[in-house]
Structure formats: structure tokens, C-alpha cells
């Protein structure tokens, strides 16, 4: 439906980012990194929910000490987030970290940058550099925000390129969605490094999910973005479902089955909201029992007359009317039932379609 | 930041749609329209939440009977949603409805279309026509979905234009976001009718909010869309907050104050999630007490060292560290406090900025 922007590929351990690889989901632990057991428990929880790559803060020597255990136990690649202290980067690399987030502009003189580039180069791990609207250098502050972000990020890239290092991923984050989108667009015209996209400081889930969905979604639909993070002021587990839904909406992951359901209106003669929620619940139960539903699309419609036709591309559908429901497959009605009987039959048909998850 | 596509303006009673007017928010009642009191109560609730234009289903004569009372009592313009029966359109127009949603292709012969166009023309009210992936004519089904939607909608427009009627608004809805976005883009290259945008059958709020945010947001950020509806399988009141958030994220409405807050990480030494939620709660309480907060941006940050600088564009901010918080205004620290004292001081500063809502 739309073309993805071609970026050069990098590898974060076993996960390729850019170069046409599937868009991956990132999050960041909020445990004290020095507490390896707590951090690993959180990483495992996030990985089970669908997180592909995890970042951990490495603020001090105690955090570095925990890295070998975290890296060894993590089911997904681990990136170290480092502010200012280049020595922490060097020891994190020595500990076997799969990627580094650091801005060379923040670590001091060029010799330190050279050392980080050399160590990361020898270990063959990528470095994410980036710009954040909250920490732009003064010299760029008079520019429009998007251009300032681009110039600042390019400057970070140049500092590493000077030492022959090109294993780079880039982020450009503003808390305004419009500036974020404009910045990534402008950057992609300059440079083919893979892009880590997200909207920064988007707030609590109440508002931050929509804000992130608009920003990340708009970028993905322009073909931009190789890895995403939905940043929320919330437990990181709350970041994963919206990230999956955004990829889904952008047509970059398929949630199977997709459940479509129509809005209610003054014509609806059944409790459609309750019915749609029962169907979602049913699918969730089947999935958590380790089974995989083989239907691509399931429809829950509020009208027995128009529903089957409107949802004719659904593999299975249920449409509710006054005191009855009809079930249909690809637009063809297969039976009319009372609501209780119809739902049970529907459940059986879905279960019948299943196979164990680890097939 | 981005250019809005120029459409021709139409008016739905006192609300302009298109032609550079602010993007309006629509929803649809799910009461039985014939029950005027229940329908009006729901319209008032939705209007208070921020709904600009309401649509009601008009499936029968009983619904039409209720329209004069609904129209007279509604604080926002009312659109009648009509399927198939052109006579219901004629009587709804006679009852003083502010707009009609009907597809001329569904109401029978050309003479009926002529009558609807003539009556709507005389009453000077717009008609929304459109295409929905669930009800495309067979002749377009072999086309790619986006093109089929465009051709189908253009055909509906032509049927009205034949009778000199151009007071038209258009929707093109698919349950796939990518097809929806592609369809509106293609349509806008053909035609300057104002666009009603949304993603159809997006499901319950759990998934439908993100799906709508990606689709509607991506369109708005391309400059497309004059009025929006977030369709959810839920009570219509749940559609309004996400709609406002989407407009907000796209830079088309300003929620004041905007509250930004950073994600948590292994460096955060304060319960940032709880703090951000307390701030949101505080703002909600102030607003529901009828006061308007005059600050444009409020920041809630997890780091006393970097927070004030990163959020230097915030009018007021609170940053939390180990057993203390700092307050800051536009990047300048104005004091260091215990958490309880700091929050109280913060509350006082916000209250001090307020004016009564009806100033």
C-alpha cells in the first residue's frame, strides 16, 4: 500500500533494524538496573507481551556490574542507555551489551568519542544517537524546531563518522507531534541511517497513547521508522500493546484474528458493545490457552440485514438483531439463533479453527 | 507546520466545515431516535464533552416525528442518517434538520434523487455522501480498495451534481487504515468537497482508539480532513476524548494546559507515574470547577538535574528526585521542597494562574 523508506541495516544482536526488516518494538525498563533479578523479571514480562528490544539505564558502576547477568538472561537484545560518562559505555561494551544509546556530543572531548567508536566498532554493536527538543545545543535554538533536531542529530552522527563509525541508528524526539514528524521527514532526506521513532514526554496513557499513535502512525504511513517506542509515563508494560496496535493499524504486523465491529447507533437492536467485548474476551482466552485462531478476520455487527454483506470479507461473523443473531462466513449466512445459542455456536466455530500455538 | 488541503466550505447550521474552518468533531447518538428526551440528553452530554456536530439515525417515521423537538433542543447541529428511504429524507428536511447523510445510489430512481437534491437545495443544507468498504457496488469490487472507494464516492457525488447540487461532504471508509488513508488522498486529487474522515468498524476502545488515531492522525498531518469521527463500538461519549486528543496531537486544537511528562526509567527516584496522575487529576478538578488554567504547558519530570532544562519551554514544571522536588518556570528553578510541600506550592501556582471559565 505504501513504500517503506530504504535505510541501511544494522543488527542489535539477532534483531535487524532497518534495511527492510520488520519494524521492531522497544521499551525501557524502570527497575534499578543494578538489581539484575528485578530488571530481568521485567524484561521477561515485556518480551512476553511483544517487546523486541529492551533498553536499560546505566547510570553508574553498580548498573554496569549487573549487565553480564542481565544480558545472559534476557530473551531479547539489551541496549545500554548512557548519559555523559563515556567510561560507562566502554565497560558496558566490555560486558557484552548489544547496543548503546549515547550522544557523543555529551561525553566530552574527541578522544573519548574515538574510544567509544573504536570499542563499539570492535564489538560490532550499533550506537543510537539523537536529538531531543529538551536538550538542543544553544546554537540551534533559533532554528525551527524540526530543523534544529535534524542539525543536532546530524552533528552527533558526524562525530562518530569522523572515526569511521557508521553502525548508527538515529532518533529525533519532540513532545510536539508535528515537529517530530517534520524532523524525521527532513532527516530521511539527508541520511539513510535507520530511524528509532517516537514522541517524547507524551504523558500518561490517557493522552500519551493517542499522541504516540498519531505521531508514530503518521511516520510509518509515510514509510519512515525502523523501530518504535511508545514512551509513556506508566509502567513499561503499558507501552507494548499500543505499540503492537500502531504497527497493526499501519499494516506492518497482523494481529490474527483482526476483530472488526461497527459503532452503535439508534438502529442497533442488540447490546453490541457487550457482544463485541465478549468476542474480544473469548479470543483473549483462547490465545492465553496457547491456541492460535486461524481466522484472519472476525466481524461483530449490529444489524442482521446489512451486517453480513458489510462484513463480507470476514472469515466469520456474528450480527445481532432483535432477540436473534445470525452467524455468517464470508458474507453468507450460516444460521439464525437465539443470542445464547448463537454465541455458543460462534465459540465452537472459532475453537474448531484453532491449532496449538507452537505448531 | 503543514498545509491544510483547500476544500470548499459548507455550513451545517452554524458550523462551517471545510474552507479552512477548524476541524470539527462528530459523533452519533445510540439512543432510539424516536425517544426525543433520551436522544437530547445524550446530545447534551456529548456536546458538553466537546462534540461539535451530532448525527442521529432516522430509520422510520417515529424517528422523524421526534426530530423537531431534538433539533429545537440540541445545542449543536443535527444530521439525519438515512438508509434507502428517500421519503424519510424529505420529511427530515421539512422538520428542519441541519444536514443529511444519505447515498443517492441507494434510494432508487433518478427522480427520487432529484427530489432530495431539490429539497436539500431549497433548505440550503448539505448532504454527506460516501463510500464504505462494506457496501461497495459489485462493479468496483475488482479494483484496489482505495480506488473502488474513490470511484464509488465520486459516482454518488455525480448523481447529486446532475441536479445542480454541490453542497456536499464526502466520506470514504474502510476498516483498514492504509486503504482509508490512500482513498482520501486519491479523492482529494479529484475533488475539493470537504472531507468527513474516520476509520470504520475500528472496534472497541481497546484497539479502536489507536486504529482511529493512526488513520485520522495520518490524514490530518497530510492536511486532509475537515470533520472527524472516531467510530467505536462503545457508548458515543467515549468517542469524544480521543477525537480531541487526535486534533490536539495534530496541532489543530490546543488543550490548555498541555501536560508533558517523561517516561520512567531506571534513573527515576520518585514515583513519577503517581505524580503525573496527581497533576492530571488536579487540572481536571480545576477545570470541572469552571476555572481556566492560563498556563500553556505544564511539565512533570523525573529528574531534578535534567528535568528543568529539558522542559524549559514549560510555563511551570515539577521535577522529582530522591525525597525532594523542584519547581521551575521556563527552565528556571524557583524552589526545592519536600514532595508534599512542593506539590501544594505547585497547586497554588496553578490556581493563581486561573481565571473563571466564562471570563
XYZ file of C-alpha atoms in Angstrom:
718
model
C 0.000 0.000 0.000
C 2.910 2.351 0.690
C 6.648 2.177 0.182
C 8.979 1.942 3.114
C 11.923 4.261 3.049
C 15.142 2.347 2.384
C 17.568 2.605 5.272
C 20.836 0.785 5.801
C 20.501 -2.241 8.056
C 22.066 -2.557 11.484
C 21.913 -5.509 13.866
C 21.109 -5.390 17.553
C 22.291 -8.876 18.420
C 19.886 -11.096 16.444
C 17.418 -8.354 15.520
C 17.913 -6.442 12.278
C 16.755 -2.824 12.319
C 16.380 -1.017 9.002
C 17.082 -2.288 5.513
C 13.542 -3.581 5.133
C 13.442 -5.638 8.344
C 10.116 -5.791 10.215
C 9.612 -2.718 12.401
C 10.609 -3.716 15.922
C 9.150 -2.620 19.248
C 11.335 -1.195 22.000
C 10.741 -0.278 25.595
C 12.881 0.654 28.574
C 12.974 -0.934 31.994
C 12.173 1.208 35.022
C 13.730 -1.054 37.615
C 17.020 -0.145 39.249
C 19.379 -1.710 36.723
C 21.794 -2.751 39.464
C 19.051 -5.101 40.657
C 19.639 -7.695 37.959
C 16.892 -10.042 39.123
C 14.197 -7.352 39.134
C 15.401 -5.992 35.801
C 15.428 -9.436 34.206
C 11.951 -10.191 35.534
C 10.686 -7.003 33.921
C 12.476 -7.718 30.644
C 10.907 -11.185 30.515
C 7.458 -9.722 31.149
C 7.909 -7.154 28.377
C 9.307 -9.721 25.939
C 6.313 -11.992 26.550
C 3.994 -9.090 25.718
C 5.761 -8.439 22.408
C 8.729 -6.189 23.146
C 11.549 -6.954 20.692
C 14.435 -4.901 22.078
C 14.936 -3.552 25.610
C 16.894 -0.573 26.863
C 18.203 -0.278 30.397
C 19.524 2.841 32.107
C 23.195 2.572 33.018
C 23.746 5.488 35.366
C 26.581 4.086 37.482
C 29.104 1.360 38.150
C 26.529 -0.738 40.050
C 24.373 -0.896 36.929
C 27.339 -1.982 34.841
C 28.079 -4.764 37.327
C 24.594 -6.164 36.725
C 24.858 -6.105 32.926
C 26.511 -9.508 32.331
C 23.734 -11.263 34.266
C 21.022 -9.206 32.528
C 22.460 -9.816 29.069
C 22.882 -13.533 29.704
C 19.330 -13.921 30.986
C 17.459 -11.620 28.612
C 15.393 -13.264 25.865
C 15.751 -10.083 23.749
C 18.650 -7.775 22.847
C 19.694 -5.288 25.525
C 20.742 -1.688 24.900
C 22.549 0.425 27.494
C 21.330 3.994 27.921
C 24.211 6.181 28.959
C 24.353 9.877 29.797
C 27.621 11.793 29.785
C 30.038 9.172 31.161
C 31.956 7.557 28.302
C 33.643 5.126 30.697
C 30.293 3.522 31.428
C 29.911 2.989 27.685
C 33.285 1.291 27.473
C 32.572 -1.086 30.336
C 29.059 -1.809 29.077
C 30.596 -2.813 25.736
C 33.091 -4.983 27.547
C 30.162 -6.572 29.423
C 28.684 -7.681 26.092
C 25.892 -5.156 25.632
C 24.090 -5.394 22.253
C 23.795 -1.677 21.604
C 24.499 1.695 23.152
C 22.398 4.847 23.401
C 24.730 7.777 23.903
C 25.257 11.187 22.404
C 28.913 11.772 21.550
C 28.295 15.491 21.976
C 27.678 14.917 25.674
C 30.722 12.897 26.625
C 33.467 15.443 26.359
C 36.497 15.643 24.110
C 37.039 13.960 20.797
C 39.419 11.366 22.242
C 36.584 9.963 24.357
C 34.351 9.791 21.301
C 37.123 7.993 19.446
C 37.415 5.416 22.209
C 33.691 4.732 22.286
C 33.586 4.434 18.480
C 36.585 2.126 18.491
C 35.208 -0.158 21.204
C 31.736 -0.290 19.667
C 33.334 -0.921 16.276
C 35.447 -3.789 17.606
C 32.414 -5.288 19.343
C 30.357 -4.699 16.181
C 27.476 -3.112 18.076
C 25.423 -0.094 16.973
C 25.151 3.239 18.705
C 21.940 5.217 18.790
C 22.483 8.950 18.666
C 19.767 11.501 18.577
C 18.288 14.841 19.335
C 15.619 15.693 21.840
C 13.783 19.015 21.844
C 14.548 19.345 25.552
C 18.305 19.176 25.194
C 19.208 21.004 21.977
C 22.501 22.882 21.875
C 22.018 26.653 22.166
C 23.427 27.269 18.687
C 20.442 25.523 17.101
C 17.734 27.085 19.244
C 16.954 29.903 16.839
C 16.039 27.425 14.068
C 12.568 25.958 13.573
C 12.353 23.001 15.957
C 12.350 20.295 13.267
C 15.459 21.710 11.575
C 17.196 22.159 14.900
C 16.550 18.495 15.729
C 17.898 17.403 12.344
C 21.029 19.535 12.538
C 21.716 18.425 16.075
C 21.305 14.721 15.199
C 23.457 15.063 12.078
C 26.165 16.659 14.181
C 26.108 13.642 16.530
C 26.413 11.326 13.518
C 29.375 13.287 12.153
C 31.260 12.937 15.432
C 31.166 9.159 15.091
C 31.668 9.100 11.319
C 34.914 11.019 11.824
C 36.258 7.827 13.350
C 34.904 5.614 10.584
C 31.926 4.506 12.641
C 28.652 4.133 10.696
C 26.800 1.484 12.704
C 24.332 4.168 13.735
C 20.642 4.477 14.491
C 19.035 7.885 14.931
C 16.157 9.364 16.923
C 14.692 12.864 16.769
C 12.220 13.495 19.511
C 9.983 16.405 20.329
C 6.933 16.477 22.537
C 5.029 18.105 19.662
C 3.870 15.542 17.128
C 4.023 17.927 14.182
C 7.656 18.828 14.874
C 8.537 15.173 15.415
C 7.061 14.129 12.076
C 8.646 17.052 10.229
C 12.044 16.312 11.780
C 12.118 12.641 10.759
C 10.969 13.546 7.253
C 13.705 16.132 6.888
C 16.344 13.824 8.349
C 15.433 10.986 5.982
C 16.162 13.272 3.044
C 19.745 13.723 4.310
C 20.724 10.342 5.525
C 19.902 6.629 5.325
C 20.612 5.608 8.912
C 17.768 3.536 10.346
C 15.329 5.509 12.455
C 14.134 4.912 16.001
C 10.836 6.775 16.173
C 8.651 8.001 18.993
C 7.115 11.051 20.578
C 8.849 12.133 23.749
C 7.198 13.177 27.004
C 3.810 12.185 25.671
C 2.455 11.795 29.196
C 0.295 9.198 30.901
C -1.573 6.568 28.872
C -4.772 8.659 28.984
C -3.347 11.090 26.445
C 0.037 9.650 25.543
C -1.286 6.639 23.656
C -3.227 8.760 21.169
C -0.377 11.245 20.855
C 2.097 8.445 20.131
C -0.311 6.718 17.746
C -0.748 9.907 15.726
C 2.978 10.643 15.551
C 4.371 7.142 15.093
C 1.455 6.119 12.867
C 1.825 9.138 10.591
C 5.541 8.438 10.190
C 5.061 4.730 9.499
C 2.413 5.527 6.886
C 4.977 7.760 5.181
C 7.328 4.795 5.107
C 9.567 6.140 7.886
C 10.626 4.332 11.037
C 12.561 1.114 11.579
C 11.988 0.615 15.280
C 9.454 2.298 17.553
C 8.939 3.151 21.173
C 5.682 4.362 22.685
C 7.019 6.439 25.611
C 4.506 6.685 28.416
C 4.595 7.892 31.966
C 3.469 4.469 33.092
C 4.804 1.010 33.800
C 6.654 -0.033 30.635
C 4.285 -2.992 30.188
C 1.640 -0.455 29.159
C 3.778 0.614 26.199
C 3.687 -2.716 24.376
C 0.005 -3.185 23.468
C -0.299 0.303 21.914
C 2.946 -0.276 20.007
C 1.563 -3.517 18.574
C -1.732 -1.796 17.736
C 0.079 1.015 15.935
C 2.086 -1.448 13.811
C -1.119 -3.316 13.181
C -3.020 -0.215 12.098
C -0.153 0.759 9.811
C -0.390 -2.670 8.190
C 3.080 -3.658 9.425
C 2.040 -6.505 11.735
C -1.016 -8.628 11.553
C -2.947 -9.320 14.699
C -4.765 -12.508 13.979
C -7.609 -12.608 14.107
C -8.471 -8.986 13.447
C -11.780 -8.218 15.141
C -13.874 -5.576 13.428
C -17.064 -4.224 14.944
C -19.345 -1.402 13.938
C -20.285 1.568 16.090
C -23.669 1.526 17.763
C -26.466 3.758 16.533
C -30.161 4.323 17.024
C -30.806 1.354 14.744
C -28.920 -1.195 16.846
C -31.337 -3.638 18.470
C -28.761 -5.718 20.351
C -26.240 -4.874 23.047
C -23.442 -4.655 20.525
C -20.869 -3.231 22.927
C -21.299 -6.191 25.266
C -21.237 -8.638 22.351
C -18.009 -7.162 20.932
C -16.404 -7.297 24.359
C -17.465 -10.926 24.822
C -15.868 -11.780 21.484
C -12.633 -9.996 22.415
C -12.655 -11.812 25.753
C -13.198 -15.143 24.021
C -10.270 -14.593 21.664
C -8.050 -13.491 24.541
C -8.960 -16.652 26.487
C -8.246 -18.882 23.514
C -4.893 -17.213 22.985
C -3.885 -17.419 26.615
C -4.726 -21.147 26.482
C -1.905 -21.391 23.938
C -4.069 -21.850 20.861
C -3.837 -19.956 17.629
C -7.043 -18.847 15.918
C -6.657 -19.494 12.208
C -9.274 -16.965 11.107
C -7.877 -13.713 9.719
C -10.882 -11.514 10.345
C -13.864 -11.818 12.670
C -16.778 -9.383 12.447
C -19.226 -8.313 15.142
C -22.061 -6.366 13.552
C -25.127 -4.598 14.883
C -27.515 -5.375 12.050
C -28.675 -8.780 10.788
C -29.757 -7.285 7.446
C -26.700 -5.239 6.445
C -24.080 -6.784 8.721
C -23.233 -9.948 6.741
C -22.844 -8.008 3.486
C -20.878 -5.154 5.003
C -18.502 -7.621 6.623
C -18.306 -9.964 3.665
C -14.536 -10.104 3.845
C -14.686 -11.566 7.362
C -13.951 -15.277 7.703
C -16.568 -15.490 10.431
C -19.094 -13.008 11.688
C -21.878 -12.578 14.175
C -24.605 -9.989 13.632
C -27.199 -9.171 16.248
C -30.771 -8.057 15.797
C -33.897 -8.044 17.908
C -33.748 -11.193 20.036
C -31.710 -13.103 17.488
C -28.270 -13.350 16.000
C -27.088 -14.611 12.643
C -23.734 -16.193 12.008
C -22.051 -15.777 8.656
C -18.928 -16.825 6.787
C -17.569 -14.530 4.065
C -20.947 -12.807 3.710
C -23.029 -15.995 3.619
C -25.467 -16.552 6.452
C -24.973 -19.976 8.006
C -27.728 -19.849 10.597
C -30.071 -17.819 12.780
C -30.066 -18.422 16.519
C -31.103 -17.049 19.882
C -28.319 -14.903 21.311
C -27.141 -17.581 23.772
C -27.178 -20.421 21.241
C -25.626 -18.235 18.566
C -22.729 -17.189 20.746
C -22.053 -20.797 21.752
C -22.087 -21.896 18.095
C -19.791 -18.965 17.251
C -17.421 -20.027 20.041
C -17.388 -23.595 18.722
C -16.612 -22.420 15.191
C -13.697 -20.348 16.432
C -12.360 -23.174 18.581
C -12.715 -25.520 15.632
C -10.456 -23.224 13.613
C -7.685 -23.330 16.204
C -4.354 -25.015 16.276
C -1.912 -25.146 19.199
C 0.307 -22.026 19.285
C 3.557 -23.963 18.953
C 2.587 -25.839 15.817
C 3.812 23.261 10.313
C 1.849 21.694 7.462
C -0.566 22.985 4.863
C -4.217 22.073 5.049
C -5.767 20.996 1.810
C -8.141 23.661 0.499
C -11.712 22.419 0.304
C -14.867 24.339 -0.479
C -16.759 25.382 2.640
C -20.181 24.059 3.607
C -22.272 25.002 6.615
C -24.034 22.634 8.989
C -26.263 25.184 10.665
C -23.777 27.477 12.420
C -20.745 25.237 11.952
C -18.569 25.648 8.876
C -16.901 22.517 7.577
C -14.081 22.883 5.060
C -12.671 26.038 3.521
C -10.130 26.404 6.310
C -12.598 26.182 9.208
C -11.401 24.456 12.390
C -11.707 20.681 12.111
C -14.936 19.720 13.890
C -15.731 16.618 15.920
C -18.755 14.466 15.158
C -20.417 11.580 16.888
C -23.673 9.673 16.540
C -26.303 9.009 19.173
C -27.160 5.420 20.037
C -30.487 6.113 21.678
C -33.734 5.260 19.903
C -34.187 8.498 17.978
C -37.963 8.377 18.450
C -37.275 8.893 22.153
C -36.585 12.605 21.847
C -35.866 13.148 25.533
C -33.269 10.361 25.737
C -31.696 11.451 22.461
C -31.493 15.073 23.572
C -29.990 14.091 26.917
C -27.290 12.158 25.076
C -26.660 15.014 22.634
C -26.244 17.437 25.538
C -23.796 15.092 27.231
C -21.753 14.733 24.040
C -21.810 18.470 23.344
C -20.555 19.203 26.856
C -17.640 16.832 26.256
C -16.664 18.625 23.044
C -18.772 17.135 20.252
C -19.432 19.802 17.603
C -21.956 18.088 15.320
C -24.254 15.158 16.074
C -25.787 12.557 13.789
C -28.949 10.649 14.620
C -30.282 7.541 12.903
C -33.612 8.139 11.168
C -34.837 4.622 10.385
C -38.594 5.230 10.470
C -41.490 7.625 10.756
C -41.329 7.588 14.575
C -37.788 8.951 14.419
C -38.876 11.706 12.047
C -41.658 12.682 14.462
C -39.063 13.293 17.172
C -36.799 15.453 15.005
C -38.407 18.882 15.575
C -38.023 18.500 19.339
C -34.469 17.189 19.006
C -33.441 19.972 16.626
C -35.024 22.653 18.800
C -33.340 21.382 21.957
C -29.925 20.441 20.613
C -27.039 22.785 21.429
C -25.191 21.552 18.305
C -26.196 20.955 14.670
C -28.086 17.722 13.977
C -27.602 15.489 10.936
C -30.104 12.786 9.930
C -28.642 9.431 8.919
C -30.895 7.816 6.359
C -30.662 4.467 4.600
C -32.606 3.727 1.440
C -35.862 5.614 2.106
C -35.830 8.975 0.299
C -39.180 9.975 1.845
C -37.560 9.995 5.286
C -35.000 12.429 3.875
C -37.726 14.722 2.571
C -39.605 14.823 5.868
C -36.403 15.228 7.870
C -35.612 18.265 5.725
C -39.109 19.579 6.320
C -38.556 19.067 10.064
C -35.599 21.463 9.907
C -32.660 19.046 10.008
C -29.213 20.699 9.531
C -27.748 18.074 7.262
C -28.423 14.698 5.714
C -26.300 11.574 5.389
C -27.634 9.539 2.501
C -26.252 7.819 -0.554
C -28.256 8.717 -3.655
C -27.203 5.387 -5.143
C -29.262 3.603 -2.506
C -32.583 5.399 -2.810
C -33.837 4.187 -6.158
C -34.532 6.035 -9.388
C -33.212 9.378 -10.517
C -36.473 11.171 -9.804
C -36.093 10.422 -6.100
C -32.550 11.738 -6.158
C -33.803 14.869 -7.882
C -36.403 15.431 -5.168
C -33.887 15.010 -2.347
C -31.437 17.362 -4.092
C -34.176 19.918 -4.691
C -35.451 19.853 -1.104
C -31.957 19.979 0.397
C -31.103 22.776 -2.025
C -34.161 24.802 -1.052
C -33.418 24.273 2.641
C -29.745 25.095 1.966
C -28.483 22.084 3.891
C -25.573 19.830 2.928
C -25.687 16.156 2.103
C -22.930 13.780 3.075
C -22.374 11.032 0.557
C -19.743 8.403 0.763
C -18.349 5.004 0.241
C -17.805 2.256 2.758
C -15.687 -0.800 2.053
C -18.561 -2.971 3.297
C -21.107 -1.726 0.796
C -19.271 -1.152 -2.477
C -21.166 -1.791 -5.712
C -20.114 -5.043 -7.387
C -18.769 -3.241 -10.443
C -15.969 -1.663 -8.367
C -15.009 -4.771 -6.407
C -12.245 -5.814 -8.760
C -10.385 -2.528 -8.208
C -7.863 -1.924 -5.422
C -9.920 -0.989 -2.368
C -8.836 2.656 -2.232
C -9.685 3.252 -5.887
C -13.006 1.439 -5.519
C -13.910 3.706 -2.612
C -12.972 6.808 -4.611
C -14.889 5.772 -7.715
C -17.928 4.819 -5.675
C -17.935 8.136 -3.785
C -17.421 10.156 -6.972
C -20.384 8.351 -8.509
C -22.550 9.389 -5.536
C -21.390 12.991 -5.983
C -22.207 12.937 -9.706
C -25.775 11.812 -9.009
C -26.368 14.964 -6.973
C -24.334 17.261 -9.231
C -26.573 16.236 -12.133
C -29.303 18.230 -10.394
C -27.065 21.214 -9.709
C -26.455 20.195 -6.108
C -22.910 20.804 -4.816
C -23.471 21.311 -1.092
C -21.691 18.023 -0.489
C -19.405 16.467 2.077
C -17.702 13.146 1.413
C -16.541 10.165 3.439
C -14.542 7.126 2.340
C -14.331 4.488 4.978
C -12.546 1.195 5.180
C -11.711 -0.844 8.234
C -8.089 -0.971 7.030
C -6.221 2.201 7.909
C -3.880 2.014 4.923
C -6.771 1.790 2.455
C -8.620 4.588 4.241
C -5.651 6.937 4.038
C -4.935 6.045 0.408
C -8.589 6.581 -0.539
C -8.844 10.073 0.953
C -5.561 11.063 -0.656
C -6.711 9.880 -4.057
C -10.125 11.511 -3.672
C -8.612 14.870 -2.721
C -6.727 14.884 -6.013
C -10.046 14.695 -7.883
C -12.341 16.912 -5.966
C -12.487 19.772 -3.451
C -15.530 18.701 -1.450
C -14.884 18.864 2.286
C -13.966 15.530 3.838
C -15.512 13.704 6.775
C -12.769 11.345 7.931
C -12.690 8.268 10.104
C -11.863 4.585 10.173
C -14.925 2.364 10.094
C -15.557 -0.693 12.252
C -12.474 0.038 14.286
C -13.826 -1.965 17.205
C -13.958 -1.424 20.942
C -11.905 1.338 22.574
C -9.155 -1.146 23.495
C -7.977 -1.269 19.891
C -10.222 1.195 18.057
C -8.751 4.306 19.638
C -5.241 3.577 18.390
C -6.529 2.472 14.987
C -8.533 5.694 14.621
C -5.657 7.819 15.900
C -3.282 6.345 13.329
C -5.722 6.756 10.437
C -7.268 10.110 11.287
C -3.963 11.483 12.576
C -2.058 10.472 9.450
C -4.682 12.142 7.257
C -4.754 15.341 9.306
C -0.965 15.549 9.188
C -1.214 15.358 5.394
C -3.600 18.309 5.515
C -6.682 16.210 4.784
C -9.900 16.126 6.772
C -12.423 18.825 7.636
C -14.502 16.984 10.220
C -13.708 13.769 12.070
C -15.441 10.924 13.793
C -13.761 8.334 15.970
C -16.115 5.362 15.459
C -16.014 2.973 18.384
C -18.093 0.039 19.485
C -18.790 1.834 22.744
C -21.033 4.486 24.225
C -20.601 7.545 21.983
C -19.276 9.559 24.927
C -16.098 7.502 24.653
C -15.505 8.853 21.142
C -15.041 12.481 22.127
C -11.903 12.489 24.274
C -9.859 10.532 21.692
C -11.153 12.848 18.953
C -9.976 15.883 20.915
C -6.643 14.213 21.623
C -6.142 13.446 17.938
C -6.819 17.066 16.942
C -4.537 18.128 19.711
C -1.716 15.842 18.621
C -2.103 17.065 15.046
C -1.714 20.640 16.290
C -5.274 21.544 15.274
C -6.664 22.236 18.748
C -4.842 23.302 21.812
C -5.633 21.598 25.051
C -4.603 24.082 27.654
C -2.675 23.396 29.613
C -0.768 20.699 27.771
C 0.759 18.357 30.315
C 4.012 16.735 29.284
C 5.703 14.073 31.344
C 8.686 11.870 30.694
C 8.721 8.099 30.759
C 10.111 6.386 33.808
C 13.475 4.670 33.717
C 15.986 3.065 35.989
C 17.216 6.552 36.920
C 13.885 7.814 38.233
C 13.995 8.233 42.013
C 10.404 9.421 42.506
C 7.055 7.804 41.810
C 6.685 9.728 38.585
C 3.606 7.855 37.380
C 1.709 8.773 40.537
C 2.945 12.367 40.364
C 1.852 12.777 36.720
C -1.538 11.322 37.539
C -1.939 13.674 40.520
C -1.169 16.624 38.245
C -3.704 15.451 35.649
C -6.257 14.983 38.415
C -5.560 18.467 39.753
C -6.051 20.064 36.335
C -9.260 18.077 35.783
C -10.600 19.251 39.157
C -9.758 22.871 38.424
C -11.473 22.653 35.053
C -14.570 20.981 36.413
C -14.785 23.783 38.981
C -15.271 26.101 35.998
C -11.824 27.675 36.049
C -9.461 28.068 33.137
C -5.765 27.412 33.671
C -3.839 30.128 31.855
C -0.604 28.145 31.550
C 0.056 26.701 28.110
C 2.378 23.890 29.121
C 2.996 22.107 32.392
C 5.843 19.619 32.772
C 6.164 16.682 35.135
C 9.718 15.367 35.032
C 11.521 12.501 36.689
C 14.892 14.140 37.198
C 15.723 17.260 39.221
C 19.000 17.727 37.332
C 17.911 17.406 33.692
C 14.172 17.970 34.042
C 14.077 21.788 34.269
C 16.345 22.203 31.240
C 14.628 19.560 29.137
C 11.256 21.135 29.840
C 12.437 24.718 29.514
C 9.514 25.607 27.260
C 7.034 24.732 30.023
C 5.384 27.628 31.844
C 5.502 25.638 35.040
C 7.132 22.367 35.916
C 7.699 19.974 38.748
C 10.637 17.589 38.756
C 11.065 14.849 41.306
C 14.223 13.370 42.758
C 15.182 11.417 45.836
C 12.942 12.722 48.644
C 12.608 16.169 47.085
C 11.001 18.018 44.231
C 11.984 21.197 42.441
C 9.544 23.616 40.842
C 10.576 25.593 37.785
C 9.233 28.205 35.406
C 10.539 28.252 31.835
C 13.624 26.285 32.833
C 14.453 28.379 35.942
C 14.281 26.630 39.294
C 12.081 28.559 41.721
C 12.477 26.344 44.747
C 13.306 22.955 46.243
C 10.756 21.302 48.528
C 9.691 18.070 50.161
C 7.269 16.220 47.911
C 4.170 17.221 49.925
C 5.135 20.890 50.242
C 6.243 21.064 46.628
C 3.003 19.678 45.304
C 0.981 22.104 47.431
C 3.094 25.040 46.190
C 2.667 23.760 42.619
C -1.111 23.589 43.138
C -1.155 27.144 44.451
C 0.827 28.405 41.446
C -1.611 26.760 39.042
C -4.645 28.083 40.908
C -3.058 31.514 40.945
C -2.868 31.400 37.146
C -6.578 30.677 36.758
C -9.460 32.759 35.634
C -13.125 31.770 35.706
C -14.052 29.805 32.556
C -16.723 32.272 31.459
C -14.440 35.323 31.543
